[in-house]
Amino acid sequence: MKIKIHRGAREVGGSCVEISGKLSTILVDLGLPLDFNREETTESYLPDSVRSLFHHSGKSITGVLLSHPHLDHYGLAGELPPDTPVYCGRASWDLMKATVQFSLNNYSLPEVRHFNDREKFKLGEFTITPYLMDHSAFDSYSFLISGRAVNVFYSGDFRGHGRKSRLLAKLPDLLPEIDALLMEGTLVGNRNEEIQSSESDLEDEFVKVIDQTQGITLVTTASQNIDRLVTIFRAAKRCNRLFVIDFYTAEILDILKQYGKLPNAEWPRIRVCYPRFLARQFEKNGNENILNRHRKNGIRWTRINEKKQKIVMLVRPGFIADIKRFLDLDNAVWIYSMWLGYFERSSSLRKLKSFFLEQGVNYKYLHTSGHARITDLKEFVRKVSPKKIIPIHSFHPEQYHEFFDNVQMVENGEEIEISS
Ligand SMILES: [Zn+2]
């Protein structure tokens, strides 16, 4: 079995790995780099080696596995040659479709087939076993890829401190002897200093801040970070406050309703708000039906202001005009609950922060990473005991040596042979 990392050997984001045997070639993930520019075409972000694999190699791709619904893992799937079989989880697929449908960008998606947690399936000469993982994206998978007595394990993005941490704890017992472990290391290196408390500890932190706040509690987080929405909902409930979400978040939770007991807009402690900027964007995209669908659970801005001491509300940069017009921000708090690095990348987030600071709103940062802590990576490696570890999805692959034995660094485009 041969492994070639097309992208991801020395960076977080844009991962793509080729695994090939005598008869079959598969790709695992095909993502956009994190720093992609929305003005550019997605095609321009294909690694050259992938472009030539598609168009000049004469190889046909037996199948593509998409690990989870973060754009840095699937954002280039629309560039695959037509009729390439693509596989992902069911809820993953629903979230990918929602992102493409509701965004103003020109992403596209191929047709896909679905796999189920821990159900083996064949892809050419390979047998694939997906394992559901704990990550900040809902429905994230790792993959065991087996062929001719060789076992390769691709970790995907994962962590051990979220609301599904038991998945990581029991995974090593389910695996055979692993010849090569392609393991993410987002937190290897300079991001090791990030706050890495568990989601349930984070919930307690939210409760403390909300309890000390006399005015409205405003929170900025990603609408598809479902673990975090659960954390905020639970904290709001413990503080006897309503959780106000925008209609886009309501739609995401509605889509996922069939996959588990998650908060949704029909619940009595949740209300849906209608920021004008977001509503206009949805109308422009022809998605008015989404606005209408959640009206029955709606709350007016004037009502939010009247009940501000009893509300925890999600806000995003596009909401500033409505906040200015309708909300009294006296004694309010704004909790930022995402990676701090987004401030460097997003001028609209910086604008939101300056706006709140100018208004004298109390600023708090409450977040925990979607990626595995070094201690969890070490524990996972100790239990799995792979013959070799290949760094991926890390800005500091050279630092893996400090934590693990048997590390083999592979450069982008370099092909290595794995044997049993
Ligand atoms: Zn991810």
Short mmCIF file of C-alpha atoms and ligand atoms in Angstrom, two decimals:
data_model
loop_
_atom_site.label_atom_id
_atom_site.label_comp_id
_atom_site.label_asym_id
_atom_site.label_seq_id
_atom_site.Cartn_x
_atom_site.Cartn_y
_atom_site.Cartn_z
CA MET A 1 0.00 0.00 0.00
CA LYS A 2 1.28 3.49 -0.85
CA ILE A 3 0.52 6.79 0.85
CA LYS A 4 0.94 10.23 -0.66
CA ILE A 5 -0.07 13.40 1.17
CA HIS A 6 -1.11 15.91 -1.49
CA ARG A 7 -1.63 18.66 1.09
CA GLY A 8 -1.57 18.75 4.88
CA ALA A 9 1.97 17.52 5.57
CA ARG A 10 2.95 20.90 7.03
CA GLU A 11 -0.30 22.75 7.49
CA VAL A 12 -3.65 22.74 9.20
CA GLY A 13 -6.41 22.74 6.59
CA GLY A 14 -6.78 21.69 2.97
CA SER A 15 -5.99 18.06 3.75
CA CYS A 16 -5.86 15.50 0.96
CA VAL A 17 -4.25 12.05 1.15
CA GLU A 18 -3.96 9.47 -1.63
CA ILE A 19 -3.81 5.79 -0.73
CA SER A 20 -3.12 3.38 -3.53
CA GLY A 21 -2.65 -0.32 -4.06
CA LYS A 22 -2.01 -2.43 -7.14
CA LEU A 23 -5.53 -1.95 -8.48
CA SER A 24 -7.16 0.91 -6.61
CA THR A 25 -6.56 4.55 -5.77
CA ILE A 26 -8.56 6.35 -3.12
CA LEU A 27 -8.47 9.87 -1.73
CA VAL A 28 -9.16 10.76 1.87
CA ASP A 29 -10.50 14.32 2.27
CA LEU A 30 -10.24 17.05 -0.33
CA GLY A 31 -10.32 20.33 1.56
CA LEU A 32 -9.85 24.03 0.98
CA PRO A 33 -6.89 25.67 2.73
CA LEU A 34 -7.95 27.71 5.78
CA ASP A 35 -6.66 30.94 4.25
CA PHE A 36 -8.58 30.59 0.97
CA ASN A 37 -9.90 33.77 -0.57
CA ARG A 38 -13.62 33.69 -1.36
CA GLU A 39 -13.04 35.83 -4.47
CA GLU A 40 -10.96 33.07 -6.09
CA THR A 41 -12.38 29.99 -7.76
CA THR A 42 -12.24 26.82 -5.67
CA GLU A 43 -10.52 25.07 -8.61
CA SER A 44 -7.50 27.34 -8.19
CA TYR A 45 -6.92 25.78 -4.75
CA LEU A 46 -6.47 22.22 -6.02
CA PRO A 47 -2.89 21.12 -5.27
CA ASP A 48 -1.06 20.71 -8.61
CA SER A 49 -0.44 17.05 -7.83
CA VAL A 50 -4.20 16.48 -7.41
CA ARG A 51 -4.98 18.37 -10.61
CA SER A 52 -2.58 16.15 -12.53
CA LEU A 53 -3.97 13.04 -10.80
CA PHE A 54 -7.43 14.03 -12.08
CA HIS A 55 -6.50 15.06 -15.58
CA HIS A 56 -3.14 13.62 -16.67
CA SER A 57 -2.32 10.49 -14.68
CA GLY A 58 -4.61 8.12 -16.54
CA LYS A 59 -5.53 6.69 -13.10
CA SER A 60 -9.16 6.47 -12.21
CA ILE A 61 -10.10 7.21 -8.62
CA THR A 62 -11.84 4.27 -7.01
CA GLY A 63 -13.46 6.42 -4.35
CA VAL A 64 -13.13 9.45 -2.09
CA LEU A 65 -13.77 9.47 1.67
CA LEU A 66 -14.80 12.75 3.32
CA SER A 67 -14.17 12.67 7.07
CA HIS A 68 -16.34 15.56 8.28
CA PRO A 69 -18.27 18.70 7.35
CA HIS A 70 -15.51 21.31 7.76
CA LEU A 71 -14.58 23.09 4.51
CA ASP A 72 -10.88 22.42 5.06
CA HIS A 73 -11.71 18.72 4.60
CA TYR A 74 -14.39 18.71 1.87
CA GLY A 75 -14.38 22.17 0.22
CA LEU A 76 -12.81 20.94 -3.04
CA ALA A 77 -14.99 17.85 -3.48
CA GLY A 78 -16.96 19.68 -6.18
CA GLU A 79 -13.79 19.66 -8.33
CA LEU A 80 -13.63 15.86 -8.57
CA PRO A 81 -14.00 14.32 -12.03
CA PRO A 82 -17.70 13.54 -12.70
CA ASP A 83 -18.89 10.13 -11.53
CA THR A 84 -16.13 9.70 -8.93
CA PRO A 85 -17.73 7.75 -6.05
CA VAL A 86 -17.69 9.93 -2.91
CA TYR A 87 -18.55 8.69 0.58
CA CYS A 88 -19.41 10.56 3.79
CA GLY A 89 -21.68 10.33 6.85
CA ARG A 90 -25.39 11.17 6.46
CA ALA A 91 -25.49 14.11 8.89
CA SER A 92 -22.16 15.34 7.47
CA TRP A 93 -23.74 15.44 4.06
CA ASP A 94 -26.77 17.38 5.30
CA LEU A 95 -24.47 19.98 6.88
CA MET A 96 -22.31 20.25 3.75
CA LYS A 97 -25.44 20.81 1.65
CA ALA A 98 -26.66 23.49 4.09
CA THR A 99 -23.31 25.32 3.86
CA VAL A 100 -23.41 25.29 0.07
CA GLN A 101 -27.09 26.27 -0.09
CA PHE A 102 -26.90 29.18 2.36
CA SER A 103 -23.51 30.69 1.55
CA LEU A 104 -22.84 33.33 -1.07
CA ASN A 105 -19.79 31.41 -2.26
CA ASN A 106 -19.53 29.26 -5.33
CA TYR A 107 -18.87 25.91 -3.66
CA SER A 108 -20.27 22.87 -5.35
CA LEU A 109 -20.71 19.30 -4.20
CA PRO A 110 -20.69 15.96 -5.99
CA GLU A 111 -23.24 13.21 -5.51
CA VAL A 112 -22.33 11.08 -2.49
CA ARG A 113 -22.97 7.68 -0.97
CA HIS A 114 -23.21 7.19 2.77
CA PHE A 115 -21.43 4.98 5.23
CA ASN A 116 -22.36 4.13 8.81
CA ASP A 117 -20.29 4.17 11.97
CA ARG A 118 -18.20 0.97 12.28
CA GLU A 119 -19.80 -0.66 9.21
CA LYS A 120 -17.12 -2.02 6.87
CA PHE A 121 -17.42 -1.48 3.13
CA LYS A 122 -15.29 -2.27 0.09
CA LEU A 123 -13.64 0.33 -2.08
CA GLY A 124 -11.77 -1.51 -4.83
CA GLU A 125 -9.13 -3.68 -3.16
CA PHE A 126 -9.50 -1.82 0.16
CA THR A 127 -11.82 -2.44 3.08
CA ILE A 128 -12.88 0.76 4.82
CA THR A 129 -14.17 1.00 8.39
CA PRO A 130 -15.37 4.45 9.50
CA TYR A 131 -15.37 5.33 13.22
CA LEU A 132 -17.42 8.20 14.61
CA MET A 133 -15.14 10.64 16.47
CA ASP A 134 -15.39 13.45 19.01
CA HIS A 135 -14.70 16.74 17.16
CA SER A 136 -16.16 20.25 16.94
CA ALA A 137 -17.88 19.25 13.68
CA PHE A 138 -20.95 17.05 14.01
CA ASP A 139 -20.67 13.56 12.44
CA SER A 140 -16.86 13.38 12.12
CA TYR A 141 -15.10 10.12 11.22
CA SER A 142 -11.72 8.49 11.23
CA PHE A 143 -11.01 5.65 8.79
CA LEU A 144 -9.35 2.27 9.02
CA ILE A 145 -8.16 1.43 5.51
CA SER A 146 -7.11 -2.20 5.09
CA GLY A 147 -5.73 -4.06 2.11
CA ARG A 148 -3.40 -7.05 1.59
CA ALA A 149 -2.71 -7.43 5.32
CA VAL A 150 -1.75 -3.76 5.72
CA ASN A 151 -3.73 -1.46 8.03
CA VAL A 152 -3.59 2.31 7.75
CA PHE A 153 -5.53 4.50 10.16
CA TYR A 154 -6.46 8.09 9.23
CA SER A 155 -7.49 9.97 12.37
CA GLY A 156 -9.34 12.86 10.71
CA ASP A 157 -9.87 15.76 13.11
CA PHE A 158 -10.63 14.61 16.64
CA ARG A 159 -10.44 15.38 20.33
CA GLY A 160 -11.05 13.66 23.64
CA HIS A 161 -12.54 16.49 25.68
CA GLY A 162 -15.85 17.15 23.92
CA ARG A 163 -19.32 15.80 24.63
CA LYS A 164 -18.52 12.51 22.84
CA SER A 165 -15.18 11.85 24.55
CA ARG A 166 -16.11 8.22 25.24
CA LEU A 167 -15.75 7.53 21.50
CA LEU A 168 -12.02 8.18 21.67
CA ALA A 169 -11.61 6.26 24.90
CA LYS A 170 -13.02 3.04 23.45
CA LEU A 171 -11.63 3.32 19.90
CA PRO A 172 -8.20 1.67 20.45
CA ASP A 173 -9.90 -1.56 21.59
CA LEU A 174 -11.73 -1.75 18.25
CA LEU A 175 -8.63 -1.48 16.06
CA PRO A 176 -6.34 -4.19 14.67
CA GLU A 177 -2.56 -3.76 14.59
CA ILE A 178 -1.91 -0.48 12.79
CA ASP A 179 1.01 -0.27 10.34
CA ALA A 180 0.73 3.48 9.79
CA LEU A 181 -1.22 6.09 11.72
CA LEU A 182 -1.87 9.35 9.89
CA MET A 183 -2.64 11.55 12.88
CA GLU A 184 -3.74 15.17 13.12
CA GLY A 185 -1.66 17.45 15.32
CA THR A 186 -3.38 20.83 15.20
CA LEU A 187 -2.32 21.55 18.78
CA VAL A 188 1.25 20.28 18.37
CA GLY A 189 3.46 23.37 18.62
CA ASN A 190 2.40 26.91 19.31
CA ARG A 191 -1.32 26.23 19.76
CA ASN A 192 -0.61 23.97 22.71
CA GLU A 193 -1.25 26.97 24.98
CA GLU A 194 -4.92 27.18 23.98
CA ILE A 195 -7.54 26.66 26.63
CA GLN A 196 -8.38 22.97 26.55
CA SER A 197 -11.01 22.42 29.19
CA SER A 198 -13.81 19.95 28.55
CA GLU A 199 -17.13 21.13 27.10
CA SER A 200 -18.81 20.41 30.43
CA ASP A 201 -16.22 22.52 32.34
CA LEU A 202 -16.80 25.22 29.75
CA GLU A 203 -20.53 25.04 30.50
CA ASP A 204 -19.72 25.86 34.16
CA GLU A 205 -17.63 28.84 32.99
CA PHE A 206 -20.56 30.09 30.91
CA VAL A 207 -22.86 29.75 33.92
CA LYS A 208 -20.47 31.83 36.06
CA VAL A 209 -20.31 34.65 33.51
CA ILE A 210 -24.05 34.67 32.79
CA ASP A 211 -24.84 34.66 36.52
CA GLN A 212 -22.67 37.73 37.05
CA THR A 213 -24.30 39.61 34.15
CA GLN A 214 -27.24 41.90 34.80
CA GLY A 215 -27.90 42.83 31.17
CA ILE A 216 -28.16 40.75 28.03
CA THR A 217 -25.62 37.96 27.38
CA LEU A 218 -24.43 37.92 23.76
CA VAL A 219 -22.38 35.01 22.40
CA THR A 220 -20.50 34.58 19.14
CA THR A 221 -19.79 31.02 18.04
CA ALA A 222 -20.10 28.87 14.91
CA SER A 223 -23.66 27.77 14.12
CA GLN A 224 -22.38 24.33 13.09
CA ASN A 225 -20.41 23.75 16.31
CA ILE A 226 -23.19 21.67 17.81
CA ASP A 227 -21.32 20.71 20.99
CA ARG A 228 -20.91 24.41 21.73
CA LEU A 229 -24.57 25.22 21.05
CA VAL A 230 -25.48 22.47 23.53
CA THR A 231 -23.05 23.98 26.06
CA ILE A 232 -24.56 27.47 25.67
CA PHE A 233 -28.14 26.18 25.74
CA ARG A 234 -27.50 24.21 28.93
CA ALA A 235 -25.76 27.16 30.60
CA ALA A 236 -28.64 29.48 29.65
CA LYS A 237 -31.13 27.00 31.07
CA ARG A 238 -29.19 26.68 34.32
CA CYS A 239 -29.33 30.49 34.62
CA ASN A 240 -33.05 30.51 33.85
CA ARG A 241 -32.56 32.45 30.62
CA LEU A 242 -34.06 31.99 27.16
CA PHE A 243 -31.64 31.00 24.39
CA VAL A 244 -32.20 33.20 21.32
CA ILE A 245 -30.76 31.86 18.06
CA ASP A 246 -30.98 33.27 14.54
CA PHE A 247 -33.05 31.45 11.91
CA TYR A 248 -29.95 30.03 10.19
CA THR A 249 -28.88 28.32 13.42
CA ALA A 250 -32.50 27.20 13.90
CA GLU A 251 -32.39 25.61 10.45
CA ILE A 252 -29.11 23.78 11.19
CA LEU A 253 -30.56 22.38 14.43
CA ASP A 254 -33.74 21.41 12.59
CA ILE A 255 -31.71 19.51 9.95
CA LEU A 256 -29.90 17.59 12.71
CA LYS A 257 -33.01 16.84 14.77
CA GLN A 258 -33.28 13.36 13.25
CA TYR A 259 -29.75 12.44 14.37
CA GLY A 260 -30.04 12.87 18.12
CA LYS A 261 -31.58 14.75 21.02
CA LEU A 262 -30.24 18.21 20.26
CA PRO A 263 -31.71 21.59 21.22
CA ASN A 264 -34.06 22.92 18.55
CA ALA A 265 -36.29 25.93 17.96
CA GLU A 266 -39.44 24.04 18.93
CA TRP A 267 -38.20 23.74 22.51
CA PRO A 268 -39.90 26.18 24.89
CA ARG A 269 -36.61 27.68 26.15
CA ILE A 270 -35.44 28.59 22.63
CA ARG A 271 -36.60 31.48 20.42
CA VAL A 272 -35.63 32.52 16.92
CA CYS A 273 -34.58 36.05 15.92
CA TYR A 274 -34.53 37.63 12.47
CA PRO A 275 -31.51 39.86 11.83
CA ARG A 276 -32.23 41.98 8.75
CA PHE A 277 -28.82 41.47 7.16
CA LEU A 278 -29.12 37.69 7.34
CA ALA A 279 -32.73 37.77 6.13
CA ARG A 280 -31.73 39.82 3.08
CA GLN A 281 -28.90 37.40 2.32
CA PHE A 282 -31.30 34.44 2.46
CA GLU A 283 -33.86 36.22 0.27
CA LYS A 284 -31.15 37.02 -2.26
CA ASN A 285 -30.20 33.31 -2.40
CA GLY A 286 -33.82 32.25 -2.89
CA ASN A 287 -34.07 30.75 0.61
CA GLU A 288 -37.11 32.72 1.89
CA ASN A 289 -38.77 29.45 2.87
CA ILE A 290 -36.19 29.02 5.65
CA LEU A 291 -37.22 32.38 7.13
CA ASN A 292 -40.88 31.43 7.11
CA ARG A 293 -40.33 27.97 8.54
CA HIS A 294 -39.16 29.27 11.92
CA ARG A 295 -41.54 32.26 12.31
CA LYS A 296 -43.80 30.36 14.71
CA ASN A 297 -40.91 30.23 17.20
CA GLY A 298 -39.79 33.80 16.50
CA ILE A 299 -39.14 36.61 18.96
CA ARG A 300 -39.18 40.30 18.01
CA TRP A 301 -36.16 42.52 18.67
CA THR A 302 -38.27 44.81 20.86
CA ARG A 303 -39.28 41.81 22.98
CA ILE A 304 -35.64 40.68 23.24
CA ASN A 305 -34.78 44.11 24.62
CA GLU A 306 -37.64 44.03 27.13
CA LYS A 307 -36.49 40.64 28.44
CA LYS A 308 -32.75 41.31 28.12
CA GLN A 309 -31.87 40.24 31.67
CA LYS A 310 -33.40 36.86 30.89
CA ILE A 311 -31.74 36.21 27.53
CA VAL A 312 -28.61 34.57 26.13
CA MET A 313 -28.40 35.41 22.44
CA LEU A 314 -26.17 34.32 19.57
CA VAL A 315 -24.79 37.24 17.55
CA ARG A 316 -22.65 37.58 14.45
CA PRO A 317 -20.95 40.49 12.67
CA GLY A 318 -23.93 41.09 10.36
CA PHE A 319 -26.20 41.82 13.34
CA ILE A 320 -24.62 45.15 14.36
CA ALA A 321 -27.29 47.33 12.71
CA ASP A 322 -30.12 45.53 14.54
CA ILE A 323 -28.24 45.53 17.84
CA LYS A 324 -27.63 49.30 17.51
CA ARG A 325 -31.25 49.95 16.71
CA PHE A 326 -32.99 47.70 19.21
CA LEU A 327 -30.80 46.62 22.12
CA ASP A 328 -29.87 48.44 25.29
CA LEU A 329 -26.35 47.20 26.03
CA ASP A 330 -26.09 48.48 29.62
CA ASN A 331 -24.46 45.80 31.81
CA ALA A 332 -24.27 43.47 28.81
CA VAL A 333 -21.55 40.87 28.23
CA TRP A 334 -20.22 39.62 24.90
CA ILE A 335 -18.72 36.13 25.04
CA TYR A 336 -16.46 35.17 22.14
CA SER A 337 -16.48 31.38 21.82
CA MET A 338 -14.33 30.47 18.82
CA TRP A 339 -10.64 30.20 17.94
CA LEU A 340 -8.90 33.57 18.57
CA GLY A 341 -7.05 33.22 15.25
CA TYR A 342 -10.27 34.16 13.42
CA PHE A 343 -9.80 37.77 14.56
CA GLU A 344 -6.70 37.96 12.35
CA ARG A 345 -8.57 36.51 9.38
CA SER A 346 -11.90 38.29 9.59
CA SER A 347 -12.21 42.07 9.48
CA SER A 348 -15.95 41.78 10.21
CA LEU A 349 -15.20 39.92 13.47
CA ARG A 350 -12.70 42.63 14.44
CA LYS A 351 -15.39 45.21 13.69
CA LEU A 352 -17.87 43.37 15.91
CA LYS A 353 -15.36 43.29 18.76
CA SER A 354 -14.54 47.02 18.41
CA PHE A 355 -18.24 47.83 18.32
CA PHE A 356 -18.90 46.03 21.61
CA LEU A 357 -15.81 47.51 23.26
CA GLU A 358 -16.83 51.03 22.17
CA GLN A 359 -20.26 50.42 23.68
CA GLY A 360 -18.64 49.48 26.99
CA VAL A 361 -19.82 45.87 26.76
CA ASN A 362 -17.93 43.47 29.02
CA TYR A 363 -15.79 41.13 26.84
CA LYS A 364 -15.14 37.48 27.78
CA TYR A 365 -13.35 34.71 25.90
CA LEU A 366 -14.73 31.23 26.64
CA HIS A 367 -13.63 28.50 24.28
CA THR A 368 -12.08 25.08 24.10
CA SER A 369 -10.37 23.59 21.08
CA GLY A 370 -12.04 21.19 18.64
CA HIS A 371 -8.73 19.30 18.42
CA ALA A 372 -7.00 16.74 20.61
CA ARG A 373 -4.81 17.90 23.48
CA ILE A 374 -1.25 16.57 23.51
CA THR A 375 -2.13 14.37 26.50
CA ASP A 376 -5.00 12.80 24.53
CA LEU A 377 -2.82 12.29 21.44
CA LYS A 378 -0.20 10.56 23.59
CA GLU A 379 -2.75 8.35 25.31
CA PHE A 380 -4.31 7.39 21.97
CA VAL A 381 -0.90 6.53 20.48
CA ARG A 382 0.09 4.56 23.58
CA LYS A 383 -3.05 2.42 23.35
CA VAL A 384 -3.01 1.93 19.55
CA SER A 385 0.75 1.39 19.44
CA PRO A 386 1.11 1.93 15.67
CA LYS A 387 4.27 0.81 13.84
CA LYS A 388 4.71 4.34 12.53
CA ILE A 389 3.08 7.74 12.92
CA ILE A 390 2.80 10.10 9.98
CA PRO A 391 2.06 13.72 10.95
CA ILE A 392 -0.77 15.48 9.13
CA HIS A 393 -2.95 18.56 9.72
CA SER A 394 -0.23 20.29 11.75
CA PHE A 395 1.92 23.39 11.33
CA HIS A 396 4.65 21.71 13.39
CA PRO A 397 5.11 18.11 12.17
CA GLU A 398 8.80 18.26 13.17
CA GLN A 399 7.70 18.51 16.82
CA TYR A 400 5.93 15.12 16.78
CA HIS A 401 9.32 13.59 17.69
CA GLU A 402 9.13 15.29 21.08
CA PHE A 403 5.98 13.36 21.97
CA PHE A 404 6.05 10.10 20.00
CA ASP A 405 8.43 7.36 18.84
CA ASN A 406 8.43 5.98 15.30
CA VAL A 407 7.49 9.24 13.61
CA GLN A 408 7.98 9.34 9.86
CA MET A 409 7.67 12.80 8.38
CA VAL A 410 6.38 12.80 4.83
CA GLU A 411 6.46 15.86 2.59
CA ASN A 412 3.57 16.96 0.38
CA GLY A 413 3.74 14.99 -2.87
CA GLU A 414 6.18 12.36 -1.51
CA GLU A 415 5.01 8.76 -1.92
CA ILE A 416 5.89 6.17 0.70
CA GLU A 417 5.33 2.43 0.80
CA ILE A 418 3.62 0.90 3.85
CA SER A 419 4.07 -2.79 4.51
CA SER A 420 2.88 -5.03 7.31
ZN ZN B 1 -12.39 19.86 11.53
#
